[in-house]
């Protein structure tokens, strides 16, 4: 978990260097998911309960529902993004598509989104700066074009694809759950 957090912090502070170090590491998607991403989802789900400290109108059932939705949204988003990369990602890559790199790329980018979600849950008010932080994830994705060996000249298309495959599913799933479960 500490190695995972170290890479995650490095991606936030210096995305290009972070991707270079991840490329040199012996990380596997299975170990990153089990030792880092899934526990981080648990922390994000638990961070929903912090909202009760500054909003006493929230009830326990609503908080539990929000916690479950948070976990499920990011859990499913990983598999949607993995599917999108498996089907469409190879069109932007110069070399033979590497499923291990795709999945690590997805896990680390989703992890940054989960950290933003934790930050949102812990703040007592809505800050517009925090609402725009997912745009920072686009920068991290763009800096990962060397990590995934994107064809020269296709970096913009790659970043748009990543936005659709990695950024869009959590927002769309969250919207869908809030539409279906009106108590949230």
Coordinates of C-alpha atoms in Angstrom, one line a residue:
X1 CA 0.0 0.0 0.0
X2 CA 2.8 2.4 0.8
X3 CA 4.5 1.8 -2.6
X4 CA 1.2 2.4 -4.3
X5 CA 0.6 5.7 -2.3
X6 CA 4.2 6.8 -3.2
X7 CA 3.5 6.3 -6.9
X8 CA 0.2 8.0 -6.6
X9 CA 1.7 11.1 -4.9
X10 CA 4.4 11.2 -7.5
X11 CA 1.8 11.2 -10.2
X12 CA 0.1 14.1 -8.6
X13 CA 3.3 16.1 -8.0
X14 CA 5.1 15.2 -11.2
X15 CA 3.0 13.2 -13.7
X16 CA 5.7 12.6 -16.3
X17 CA 8.3 11.4 -13.8
X18 CA 5.6 9.3 -12.1
X19 CA 4.7 7.5 -15.3
X20 CA 8.4 6.9 -16.0
X21 CA 8.8 5.3 -12.5
X22 CA 5.7 3.2 -12.9
X23 CA 7.1 1.9 -16.3
X24 CA 10.3 0.8 -14.5
X25 CA 8.5 -0.8 -11.6
X26 CA 7.4 -4.4 -11.4
X27 CA 3.8 -3.5 -10.4
X28 CA 1.0 -5.7 -11.6
X29 CA -2.7 -4.6 -12.0
X30 CA -3.7 -7.3 -9.6
X31 CA -1.4 -6.2 -6.8
X32 CA -2.2 -2.5 -7.3
X33 CA -5.9 -3.2 -7.3
X34 CA -5.8 -5.5 -4.2
X35 CA -3.2 -3.6 -2.2
X36 CA -4.1 0.0 -3.2
X37 CA -7.1 0.7 -5.3
X38 CA -9.7 -1.4 -3.5
X39 CA -8.6 -0.2 0.0
X40 CA -8.7 3.4 -1.3
X41 CA -12.3 2.8 -2.4
X42 CA -13.0 1.6 1.1
X43 CA -11.5 4.8 2.5
X44 CA -13.6 6.9 0.1
X45 CA -16.7 5.1 1.1
X46 CA -16.0 5.7 4.7
X47 CA -15.2 9.3 4.1
X48 CA -18.9 9.8 3.2
X49 CA -19.7 9.5 6.9
X50 CA -17.5 12.6 7.6
X51 CA -20.3 14.6 6.0
X52 CA -22.4 14.0 9.1
X53 CA -20.0 16.1 11.2
X54 CA -21.0 19.2 9.3
X55 CA -24.5 18.3 8.0
X56 CA -26.6 16.8 10.8
X57 CA -29.6 16.7 8.4
X58 CA -28.1 13.6 6.8
X59 CA -29.5 10.4 8.1
X60 CA -27.7 7.1 8.5
X61 CA -29.5 5.3 5.7
X62 CA -28.7 8.2 3.3
X63 CA -25.0 8.0 4.3
X64 CA -24.8 4.3 3.9
X65 CA -26.5 4.5 0.5
X66 CA -23.9 7.2 -0.5
X67 CA -21.0 5.1 0.8
X68 CA -22.2 2.1 -1.2
X69 CA -22.8 4.2 -4.3
X70 CA -19.3 5.7 -4.1
X71 CA -17.7 2.2 -3.9
X72 CA -19.8 0.7 -6.7
X73 CA -19.3 3.7 -9.0
X74 CA -15.5 3.5 -8.9
X75 CA -15.5 -0.3 -8.9
X76 CA -17.6 -0.6 -12.0
X77 CA -15.8 2.3 -13.7
X78 CA -12.5 0.4 -13.6
X79 CA -14.1 -2.5 -15.6
X80 CA -15.8 -0.1 -18.0
X81 CA -12.5 1.7 -18.7
X82 CA -10.6 -1.6 -19.0
X83 CA -13.2 -2.8 -21.6
X84 CA -12.9 0.5 -23.5
X85 CA -9.1 0.3 -23.6
X86 CA -9.2 -3.3 -24.7
X87 CA -11.6 -2.6 -27.5
X88 CA -10.6 0.9 -28.7
X89 CA -7.2 1.7 -27.1
X90 CA -5.1 -0.2 -29.6
X91 CA -5.9 2.2 -32.3
X92 CA -3.9 5.0 -30.7
X93 CA -0.9 2.9 -29.6
X94 CA 2.3 2.6 -31.7
X95 CA 3.4 -0.7 -30.3
X96 CA 1.6 -3.9 -29.5
X97 CA -1.2 -3.1 -26.9
X98 CA -0.1 -4.1 -23.4
X99 CA -3.1 -5.0 -21.2
X100 CA -0.9 -4.7 -18.0
X101 CA 0.0 -1.1 -18.8
X102 CA -3.6 -0.2 -19.8
X103 CA -4.9 -1.5 -16.5
X104 CA -2.2 0.2 -14.4
X105 CA -2.9 3.4 -16.3
X106 CA -6.6 3.1 -15.5
X107 CA -6.1 2.2 -11.9
X108 CA -3.8 5.1 -11.1
X109 CA -6.0 7.7 -12.9
X110 CA -9.1 6.4 -11.2
X111 CA -7.2 6.5 -7.9
X112 CA -6.6 10.2 -8.3
X113 CA -10.3 10.6 -8.9
X114 CA -11.0 8.7 -5.8
X115 CA -8.7 11.0 -3.8
X116 CA -10.6 14.0 -5.2
X117 CA -13.8 12.3 -4.0
X118 CA -12.3 11.8 -0.5
X119 CA -11.4 15.5 -0.5
X120 CA -14.9 16.5 -1.5
X121 CA -16.4 14.4 1.2
X122 CA -14.2 15.9 3.9
X123 CA -14.8 19.5 3.0
X124 CA -17.7 21.2 4.8
X125 CA -18.6 23.3 1.7
X126 CA -18.5 23.0 -2.0
X127 CA -15.4 24.6 -3.5
X128 CA -15.3 25.3 -7.2
X129 CA -11.6 24.5 -7.2
X130 CA -12.3 21.0 -6.0
X131 CA -15.0 20.6 -8.7
X132 CA -12.5 21.3 -11.4
X133 CA -9.8 19.0 -10.1
X134 CA -10.9 16.2 -12.4
X135 CA -9.5 18.3 -15.2
X136 CA -6.1 17.8 -13.5
X137 CA -6.5 14.1 -14.1
X138 CA -6.7 14.9 -17.8
X139 CA -3.2 16.4 -17.5
X140 CA -2.0 13.3 -15.8
X141 CA -3.5 11.2 -18.5
X142 CA -1.9 13.3 -21.2
X143 CA 1.5 12.9 -19.5
X144 CA 1.0 9.2 -19.6
X145 CA 1.1 9.1 -23.4
X146 CA 4.8 8.0 -23.3
X147 CA 4.0 5.3 -20.8
X148 CA 1.4 3.8 -23.1
X149 CA 3.5 4.5 -26.3
X150 CA 0.9 6.6 -28.0
X151 CA 1.6 7.3 -31.7
X152 CA 3.1 10.7 -32.2
X153 CA 0.5 13.3 -33.2
X154 CA -2.3 11.3 -31.6
X155 CA -1.8 12.6 -28.0
X156 CA -4.9 14.9 -28.2
X157 CA -7.1 12.0 -29.5
X158 CA -5.6 9.8 -26.8
X159 CA -6.4 12.3 -24.0
X160 CA -10.0 12.7 -25.3
X161 CA -10.4 8.9 -25.4
X162 CA -9.0 8.7 -21.9
X163 CA -11.5 11.3 -20.7
X164 CA -14.4 9.3 -22.2
X165 CA -13.1 5.9 -21.0
X166 CA -11.8 6.9 -17.5
X167 CA -13.3 10.2 -16.4
X168 CA -16.8 9.9 -17.9
X169 CA -18.0 6.5 -16.3
X170 CA -17.8 7.6 -12.7
X171 CA -19.7 10.8 -13.4
X172 CA -22.3 9.0 -15.5
X173 CA -22.8 6.2 -13.0
X174 CA -23.1 8.6 -10.1
X175 CA -25.7 10.6 -12.0
X176 CA -27.5 7.4 -12.9
X177 CA -27.6 6.2 -9.3
X178 CA -28.8 9.5 -8.0
X179 CA -31.5 9.5 -10.6
X180 CA -32.6 6.0 -9.6
X181 CA -32.2 6.5 -5.9
X182 CA -33.8 9.9 -5.1
X183 CA -33.1 9.8 -1.4
X184 CA -29.4 10.5 -2.1

